[in-house]
Coordinates of C-alpha atoms in Angstrom, one line a residue:
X22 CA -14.7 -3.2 153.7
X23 CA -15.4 0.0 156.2
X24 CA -13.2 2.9 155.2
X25 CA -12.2 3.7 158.7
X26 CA -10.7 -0.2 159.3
X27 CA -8.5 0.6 156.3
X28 CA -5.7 -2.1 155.1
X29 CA -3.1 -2.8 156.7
X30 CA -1.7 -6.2 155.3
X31 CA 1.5 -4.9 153.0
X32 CA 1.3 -8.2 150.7
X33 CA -2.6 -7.5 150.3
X34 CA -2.4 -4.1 149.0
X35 CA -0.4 -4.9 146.5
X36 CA -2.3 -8.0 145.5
X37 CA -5.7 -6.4 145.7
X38 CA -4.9 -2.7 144.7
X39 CA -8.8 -1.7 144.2
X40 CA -9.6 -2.2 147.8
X41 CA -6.4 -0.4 149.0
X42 CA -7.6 2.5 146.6
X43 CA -10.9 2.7 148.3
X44 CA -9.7 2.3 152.0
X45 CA -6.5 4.0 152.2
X46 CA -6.7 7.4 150.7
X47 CA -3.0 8.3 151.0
X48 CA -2.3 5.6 148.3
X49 CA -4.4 7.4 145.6
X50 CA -1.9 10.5 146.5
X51 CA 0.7 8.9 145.7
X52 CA -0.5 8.1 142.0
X53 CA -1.9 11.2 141.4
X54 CA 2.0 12.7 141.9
X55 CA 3.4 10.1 139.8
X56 CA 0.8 11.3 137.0
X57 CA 1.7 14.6 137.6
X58 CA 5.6 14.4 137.9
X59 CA 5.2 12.7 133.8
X60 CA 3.0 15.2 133.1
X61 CA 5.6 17.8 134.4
X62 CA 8.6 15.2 132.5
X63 CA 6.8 15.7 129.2
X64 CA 6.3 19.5 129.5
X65 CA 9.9 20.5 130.6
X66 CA 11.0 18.7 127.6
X67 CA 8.8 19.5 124.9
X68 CA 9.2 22.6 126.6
X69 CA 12.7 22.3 125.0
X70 CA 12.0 21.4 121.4
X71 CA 12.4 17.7 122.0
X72 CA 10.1 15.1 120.0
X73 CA 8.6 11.9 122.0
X74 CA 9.0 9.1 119.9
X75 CA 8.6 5.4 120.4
X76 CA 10.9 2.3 119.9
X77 CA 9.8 -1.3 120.0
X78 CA 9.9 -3.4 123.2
X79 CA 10.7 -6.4 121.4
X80 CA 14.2 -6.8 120.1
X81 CA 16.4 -9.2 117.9
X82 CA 19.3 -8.1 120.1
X83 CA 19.7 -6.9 123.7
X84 CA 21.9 -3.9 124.6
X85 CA 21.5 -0.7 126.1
X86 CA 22.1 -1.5 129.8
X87 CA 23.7 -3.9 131.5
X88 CA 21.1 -6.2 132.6
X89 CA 19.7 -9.9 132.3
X90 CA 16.8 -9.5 129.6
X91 CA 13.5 -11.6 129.3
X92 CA 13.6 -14.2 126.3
X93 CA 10.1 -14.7 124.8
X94 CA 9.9 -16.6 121.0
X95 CA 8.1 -15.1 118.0
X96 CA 6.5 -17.4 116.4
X97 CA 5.5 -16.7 112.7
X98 CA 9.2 -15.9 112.6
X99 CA 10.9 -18.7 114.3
X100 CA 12.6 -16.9 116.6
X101 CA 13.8 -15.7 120.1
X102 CA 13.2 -12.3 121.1
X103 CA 14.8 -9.9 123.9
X104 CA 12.3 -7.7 125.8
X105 CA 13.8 -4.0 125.6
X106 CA 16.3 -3.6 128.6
X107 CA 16.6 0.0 128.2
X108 CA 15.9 2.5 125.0
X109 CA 19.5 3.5 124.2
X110 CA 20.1 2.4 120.8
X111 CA 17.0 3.1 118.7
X112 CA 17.3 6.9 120.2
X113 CA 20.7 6.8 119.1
X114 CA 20.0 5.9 115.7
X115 CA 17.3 8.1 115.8
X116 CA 20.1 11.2 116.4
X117 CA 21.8 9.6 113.6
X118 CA 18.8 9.9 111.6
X119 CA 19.0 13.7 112.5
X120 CA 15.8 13.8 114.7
X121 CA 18.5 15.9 116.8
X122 CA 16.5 15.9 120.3
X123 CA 14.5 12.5 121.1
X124 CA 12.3 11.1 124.3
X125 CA 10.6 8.0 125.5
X126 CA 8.8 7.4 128.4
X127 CA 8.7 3.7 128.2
X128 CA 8.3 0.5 130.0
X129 CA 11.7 -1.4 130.9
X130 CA 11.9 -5.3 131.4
X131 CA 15.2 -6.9 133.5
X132 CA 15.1 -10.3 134.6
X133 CA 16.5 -9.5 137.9
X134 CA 16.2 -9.4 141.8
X135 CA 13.2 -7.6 143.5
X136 CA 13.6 -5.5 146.2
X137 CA 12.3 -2.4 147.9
X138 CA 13.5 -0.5 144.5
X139 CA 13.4 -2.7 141.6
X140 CA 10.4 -4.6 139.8
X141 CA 11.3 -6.6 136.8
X142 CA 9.3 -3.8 134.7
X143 CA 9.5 0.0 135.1
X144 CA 9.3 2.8 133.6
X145 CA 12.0 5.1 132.5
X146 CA 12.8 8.5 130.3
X147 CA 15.4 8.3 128.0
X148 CA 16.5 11.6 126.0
X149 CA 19.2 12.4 123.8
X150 CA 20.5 15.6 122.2
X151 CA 22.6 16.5 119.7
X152 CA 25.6 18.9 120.4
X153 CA 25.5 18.6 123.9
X154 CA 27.5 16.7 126.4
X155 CA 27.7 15.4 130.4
X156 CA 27.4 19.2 131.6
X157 CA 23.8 19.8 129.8
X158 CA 22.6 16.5 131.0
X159 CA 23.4 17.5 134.1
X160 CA 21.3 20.7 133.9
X161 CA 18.1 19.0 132.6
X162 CA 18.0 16.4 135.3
X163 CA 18.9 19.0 138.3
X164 CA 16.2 21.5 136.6
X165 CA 13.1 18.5 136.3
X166 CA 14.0 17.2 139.5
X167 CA 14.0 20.4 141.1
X168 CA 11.3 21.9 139.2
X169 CA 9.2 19.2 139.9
X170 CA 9.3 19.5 143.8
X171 CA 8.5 22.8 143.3
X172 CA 5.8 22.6 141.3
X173 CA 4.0 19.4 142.5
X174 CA 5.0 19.5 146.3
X175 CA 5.6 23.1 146.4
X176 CA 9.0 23.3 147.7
X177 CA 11.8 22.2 147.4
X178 CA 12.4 20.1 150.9
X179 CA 11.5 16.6 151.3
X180 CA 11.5 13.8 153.0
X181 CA 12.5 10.1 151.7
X182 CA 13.7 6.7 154.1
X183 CA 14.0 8.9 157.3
X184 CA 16.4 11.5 156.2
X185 CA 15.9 14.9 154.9
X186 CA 16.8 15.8 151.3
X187 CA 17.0 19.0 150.6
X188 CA 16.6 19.4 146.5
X189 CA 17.1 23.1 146.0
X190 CA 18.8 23.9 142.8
X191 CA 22.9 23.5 142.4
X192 CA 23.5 20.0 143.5
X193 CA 27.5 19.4 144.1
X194 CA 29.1 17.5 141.0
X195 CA 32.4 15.0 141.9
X196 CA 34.0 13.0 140.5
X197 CA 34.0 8.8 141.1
X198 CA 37.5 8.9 142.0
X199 CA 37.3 12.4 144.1
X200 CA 34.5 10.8 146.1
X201 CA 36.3 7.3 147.2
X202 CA 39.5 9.7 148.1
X203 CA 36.8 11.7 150.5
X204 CA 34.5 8.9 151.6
X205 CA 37.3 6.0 152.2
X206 CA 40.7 7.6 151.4
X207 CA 42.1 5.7 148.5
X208 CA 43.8 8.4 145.8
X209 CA 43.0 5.9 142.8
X210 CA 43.8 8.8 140.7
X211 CA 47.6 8.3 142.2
X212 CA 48.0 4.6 141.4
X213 CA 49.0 3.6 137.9
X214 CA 49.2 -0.3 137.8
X215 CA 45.8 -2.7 137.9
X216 CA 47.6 -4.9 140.3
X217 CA 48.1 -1.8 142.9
X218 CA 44.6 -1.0 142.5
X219 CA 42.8 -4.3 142.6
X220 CA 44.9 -4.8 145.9
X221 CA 44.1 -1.4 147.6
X222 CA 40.6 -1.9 147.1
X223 CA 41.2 -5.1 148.7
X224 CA 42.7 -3.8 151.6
X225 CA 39.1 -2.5 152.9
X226 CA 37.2 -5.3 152.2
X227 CA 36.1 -4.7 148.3
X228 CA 35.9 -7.8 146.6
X229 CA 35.8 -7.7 143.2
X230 CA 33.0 -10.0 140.8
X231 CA 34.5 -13.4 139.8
X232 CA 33.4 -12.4 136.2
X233 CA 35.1 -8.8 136.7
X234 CA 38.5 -8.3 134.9
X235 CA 41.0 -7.3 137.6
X236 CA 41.5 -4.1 136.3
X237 CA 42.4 -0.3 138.0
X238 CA 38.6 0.6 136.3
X239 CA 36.8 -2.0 138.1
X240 CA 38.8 -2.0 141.2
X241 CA 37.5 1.9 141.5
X242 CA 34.1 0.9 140.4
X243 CA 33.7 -1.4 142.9
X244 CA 34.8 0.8 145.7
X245 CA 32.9 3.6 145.0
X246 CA 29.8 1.1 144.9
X247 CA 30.5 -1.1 148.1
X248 CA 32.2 2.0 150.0
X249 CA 30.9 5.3 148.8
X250 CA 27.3 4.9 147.4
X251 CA 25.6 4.3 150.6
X252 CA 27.1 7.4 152.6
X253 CA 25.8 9.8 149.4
X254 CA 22.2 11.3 150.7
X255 CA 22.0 14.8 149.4
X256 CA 21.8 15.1 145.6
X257 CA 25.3 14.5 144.3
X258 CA 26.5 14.5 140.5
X259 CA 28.8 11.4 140.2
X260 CA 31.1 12.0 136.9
X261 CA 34.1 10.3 135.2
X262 CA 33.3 6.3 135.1
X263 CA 35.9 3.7 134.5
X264 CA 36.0 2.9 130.4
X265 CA 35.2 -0.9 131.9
X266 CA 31.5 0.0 133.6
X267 CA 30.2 2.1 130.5
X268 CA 30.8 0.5 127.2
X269 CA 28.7 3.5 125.5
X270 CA 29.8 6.5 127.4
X271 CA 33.1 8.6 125.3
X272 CA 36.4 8.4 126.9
X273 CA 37.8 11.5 128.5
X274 CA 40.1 13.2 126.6
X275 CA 42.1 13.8 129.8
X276 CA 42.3 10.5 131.2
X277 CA 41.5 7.2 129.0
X278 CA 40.8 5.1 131.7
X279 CA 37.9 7.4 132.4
X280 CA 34.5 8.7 130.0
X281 CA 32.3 11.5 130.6
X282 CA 29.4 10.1 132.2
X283 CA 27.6 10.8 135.5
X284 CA 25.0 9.1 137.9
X285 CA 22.9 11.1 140.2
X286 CA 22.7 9.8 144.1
X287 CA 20.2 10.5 146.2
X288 CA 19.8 9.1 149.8
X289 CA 21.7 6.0 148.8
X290 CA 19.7 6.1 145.5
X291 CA 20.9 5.8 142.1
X292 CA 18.3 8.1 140.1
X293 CA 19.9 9.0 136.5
X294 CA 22.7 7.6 134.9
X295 CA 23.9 10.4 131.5
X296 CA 27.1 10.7 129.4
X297 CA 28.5 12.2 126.3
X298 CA 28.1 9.6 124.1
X299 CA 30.7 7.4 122.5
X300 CA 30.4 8.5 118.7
X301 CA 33.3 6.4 117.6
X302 CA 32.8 3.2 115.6
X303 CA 35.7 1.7 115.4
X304 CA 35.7 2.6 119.7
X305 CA 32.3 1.2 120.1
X306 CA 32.9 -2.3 118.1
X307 CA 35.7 -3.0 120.4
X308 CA 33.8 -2.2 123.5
X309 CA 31.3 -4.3 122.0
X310 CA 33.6 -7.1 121.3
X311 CA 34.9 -7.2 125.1
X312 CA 31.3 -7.2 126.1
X313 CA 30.4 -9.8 124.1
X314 CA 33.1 -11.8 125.4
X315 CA 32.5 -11.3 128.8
X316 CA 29.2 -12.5 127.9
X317 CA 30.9 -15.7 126.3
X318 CA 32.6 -15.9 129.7
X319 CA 28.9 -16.3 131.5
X320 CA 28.0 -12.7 132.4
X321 CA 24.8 -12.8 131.3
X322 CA 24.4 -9.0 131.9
X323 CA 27.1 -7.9 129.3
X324 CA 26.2 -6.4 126.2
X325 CA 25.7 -8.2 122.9
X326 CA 27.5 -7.3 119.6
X327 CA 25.2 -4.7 117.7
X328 CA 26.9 -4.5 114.2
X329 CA 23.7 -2.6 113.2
X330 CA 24.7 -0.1 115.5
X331 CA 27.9 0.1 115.0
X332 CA 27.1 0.9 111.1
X333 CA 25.0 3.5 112.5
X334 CA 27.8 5.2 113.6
X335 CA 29.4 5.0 110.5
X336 CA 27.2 7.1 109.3
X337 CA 27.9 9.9 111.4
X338 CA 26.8 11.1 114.7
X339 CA 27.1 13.9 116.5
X340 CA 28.2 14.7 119.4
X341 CA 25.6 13.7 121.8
X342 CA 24.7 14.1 125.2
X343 CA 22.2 10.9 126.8
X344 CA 20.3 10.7 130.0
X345 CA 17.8 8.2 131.8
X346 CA 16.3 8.4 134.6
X347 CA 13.4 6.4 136.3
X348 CA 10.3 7.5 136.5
X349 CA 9.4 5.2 139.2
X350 CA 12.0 5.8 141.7
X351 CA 11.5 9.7 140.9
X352 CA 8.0 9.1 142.3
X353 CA 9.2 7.5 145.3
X354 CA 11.3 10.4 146.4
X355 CA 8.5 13.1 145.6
X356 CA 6.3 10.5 147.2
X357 CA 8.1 9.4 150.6
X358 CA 7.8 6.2 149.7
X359 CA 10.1 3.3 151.2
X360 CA 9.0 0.7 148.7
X361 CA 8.8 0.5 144.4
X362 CA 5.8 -1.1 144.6
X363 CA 4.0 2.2 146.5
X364 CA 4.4 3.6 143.6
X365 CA 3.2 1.0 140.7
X366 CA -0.4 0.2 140.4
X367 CA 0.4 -3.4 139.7
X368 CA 3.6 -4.3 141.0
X369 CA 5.0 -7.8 139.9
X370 CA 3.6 -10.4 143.0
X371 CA 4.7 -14.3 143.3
X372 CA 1.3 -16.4 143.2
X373 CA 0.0 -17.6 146.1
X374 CA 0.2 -21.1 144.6
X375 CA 3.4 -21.1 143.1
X376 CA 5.0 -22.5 145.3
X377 CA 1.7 -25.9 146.0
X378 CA 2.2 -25.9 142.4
X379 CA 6.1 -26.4 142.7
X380 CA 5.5 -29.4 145.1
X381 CA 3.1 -31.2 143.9
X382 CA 3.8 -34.5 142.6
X383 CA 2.0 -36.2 140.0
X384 CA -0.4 -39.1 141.0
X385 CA 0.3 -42.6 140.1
X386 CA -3.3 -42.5 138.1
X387 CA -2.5 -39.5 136.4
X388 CA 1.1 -40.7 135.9
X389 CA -0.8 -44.4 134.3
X390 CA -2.7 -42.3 131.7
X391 CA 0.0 -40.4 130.2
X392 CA 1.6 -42.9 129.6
X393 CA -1.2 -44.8 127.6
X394 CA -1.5 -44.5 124.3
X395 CA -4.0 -42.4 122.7
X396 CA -6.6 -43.6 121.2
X397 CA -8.8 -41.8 118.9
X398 CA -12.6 -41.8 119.3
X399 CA -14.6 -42.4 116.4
X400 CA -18.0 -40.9 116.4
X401 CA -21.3 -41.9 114.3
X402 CA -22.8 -39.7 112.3
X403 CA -25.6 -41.8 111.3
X404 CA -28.2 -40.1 113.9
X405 CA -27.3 -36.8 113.0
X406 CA -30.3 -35.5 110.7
X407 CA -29.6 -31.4 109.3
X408 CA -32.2 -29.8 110.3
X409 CA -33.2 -26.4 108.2
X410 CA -34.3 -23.3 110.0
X411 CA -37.2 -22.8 108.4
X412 CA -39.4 -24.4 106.0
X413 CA -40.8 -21.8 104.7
X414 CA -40.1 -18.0 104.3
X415 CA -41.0 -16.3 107.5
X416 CA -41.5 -12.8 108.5
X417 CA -38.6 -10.9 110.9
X418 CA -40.7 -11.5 114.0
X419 CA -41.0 -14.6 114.2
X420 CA -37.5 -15.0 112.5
X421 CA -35.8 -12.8 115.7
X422 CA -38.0 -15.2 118.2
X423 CA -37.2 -18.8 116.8
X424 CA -34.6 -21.3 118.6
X425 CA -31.6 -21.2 115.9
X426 CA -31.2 -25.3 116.2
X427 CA -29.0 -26.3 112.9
X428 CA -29.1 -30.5 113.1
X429 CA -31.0 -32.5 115.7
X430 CA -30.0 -36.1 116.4
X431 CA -32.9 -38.8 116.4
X432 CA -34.0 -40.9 119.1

């Protein structure tokens, strides 16, 4: 194609990324700032004295997130396997081990919905450190985010989905309960019962999931997301989540209904989720139990029971302060782009012929010889004659030049 007609067809760029490299220029910009915003990820925390590490992608178990996984079987083993939904417990386990800071820039896998900002793989950095908490999370997320623009765009405005962030450093922090009392009016923080709460998120339309508990923690959860999430555009520090959305996050020692964890939003973006991390064993096996039965229940997004895990703990952990963050929707905001799949190479595409495929039915000849029986040809072998290369020993030359026939069959 001529450069200057460039390509225009949304659905075709994606498909055929190596012609919309060559005829739309702006598209190689945008991977050249994903590079660089890793690039800048990896310095700012080695930077810091953490080790990158990796951790497998295929698990016996899936946990970490709560997410549907991919199920693919091993075979020399015998068994199904989860592809990694996040890379939460083997860091973990890794601060038990007393590596005491950890990262990985990995590849995700969820077996979920597509939109404009989620591909069933991603990318994502995961880091933990030991003797930290929610508050120095915060800090290395504002100070790569904000660095970043800085040092890639060179400043520290930008524009993302028609609105004008402005990322210079300290970014408000709330918390989840502060936020629905300013963005919708509800005081959760002044209502005791899970009855009371359930119904006065009601009251402005928040339904609650049929596989939800009806519970004061989800009843705030749910407001905040249906209500709140969508009005948050300038960076904004989201802290204290309900003990029933964050089964690995520590309680706050104030309020047990709550732990110390945080999500950052940006323009109606979700782009790190951090807490202090649960440390407790005997805490974590009953989170994992209630998981594990919500999963029983058909949530196929809870947690599984990791007794592995939980042993871990017994061993001892730290005190422990978690972040992730996508690298992908990072990209998008240091990008401007509207769209995930701007910013991967090779986003995830339905085939053209899935859906011929889908439809067709089988022929009624087709259909007639499966259902034969099979029957097995026999073949004579007594017109096959072994042939040997040569006769006679023979120089390289002609050896490199001869046909290389090993039997011949007679007439």
């Amino acid at each position: 194609p001529e450069k200057f007609h460039g390509l225009t067809n949304t659905e075709l760029r994606y498909r055929q990324r190596y012609v919309d490299l060559i005829v739309n220029p702006e598209v190689k910009r945008n991977f050249i700032i994903r590079s660089q915003f890793i690039k800048h990820v990896r310095d700012f925390l080695d930077g810091r004295g953490y080790m990158e590490v990796e951790t497998p992608v295929l698990n016996t178990i899936s946990g970490g997130a709560t997410a549907r996984p991919f199920i693919t079987h091993h075979n020399t083993l015998d068994i199904d396997m989860f592809m990694r939904i996040a890379t939460e417990l083997p860091l973990k386990r890794l601060i038990v081990g007393g590596l005491e800071r950890v990262y990985e820039v990995g590849r995700i896998f969820r077996n979920e919905g597509m939109d404009t900002k989620h591909n069933p793989e991603f990318t994502t950095c995961e880091l933990y450190q030991a003797y930290t908490n929610l508050d120095g999370m915060m800090d290395i997320l504002e100070g790569i985010l904000t660095g970043a623009a800085k040092e890639i765009l060179g400043t520290y405005q930008v524009e993302w989905q028609g609105e004008q962030i402005d990322l210079t450093p300290g970014w408000p922090r709330m918390t989840m309960a502060e936020a629905v009392k300013q963005y919708v009016g509800i005081d959760f923080m002044a209502i005791n019962s899970d009855e009371e709460a359930v119904a006065a998120a009601k009251s402005i339309g928040v339904e609650l999931p049929e596989t939800a508990d009806k519970t004061w923690g989800n009843a705030l959860y749910e407001t905040f997301d249906q209500k709140v999430e969508e009005k948050l555009v300038q960076p904004t520090f989201i802290t204290m989540h309900p003990v029933d959305v964050s089964p690995l996050a520590k309680r706050s020692p104030k309020d047990p209904r709550l732990t110390e964890r945080f999500e950052l939003f940006i323009c109606h973006s979700e782009m790190g989720n951090a807490f202090s991390e649960l440390n407790d064993p005997i805490d974590q096996y009953q989170r994992f139990k209630a998981q594990a039965e919500k999963r029983a229940h058909g949530d196929e997004e809870a947690d599984m029971m990791d007794e592995d895990f939980v042993m871990a703990l017994e061993y001892g952990m730290p005190p422990t302060g978690g972040l992730g963050f996508g690298i992908d929707r990072c990209a998008m905001m240091l990008c401007g782009a509207s769209s995930i799949r701007d910013v991967i190479l090779f986003p995830t595409m339905k085939p053209l012929d899935s859906d011929k495929k889908g439809s067709k039915e089988v022929s009624a000849p087709a259909a007639a010889a499966q259902a034969a029986p099979v029957v097995e040809e026999k073949i004579d072998f007594s017109n096959v004659e072994i042939e040997p290369l040569f006769q006679d020993q023979v120089d390289f030359d002609t050896f490199s030049k001869s046909d290389f026939r090993a039997v011949k069959v007679k007439a």
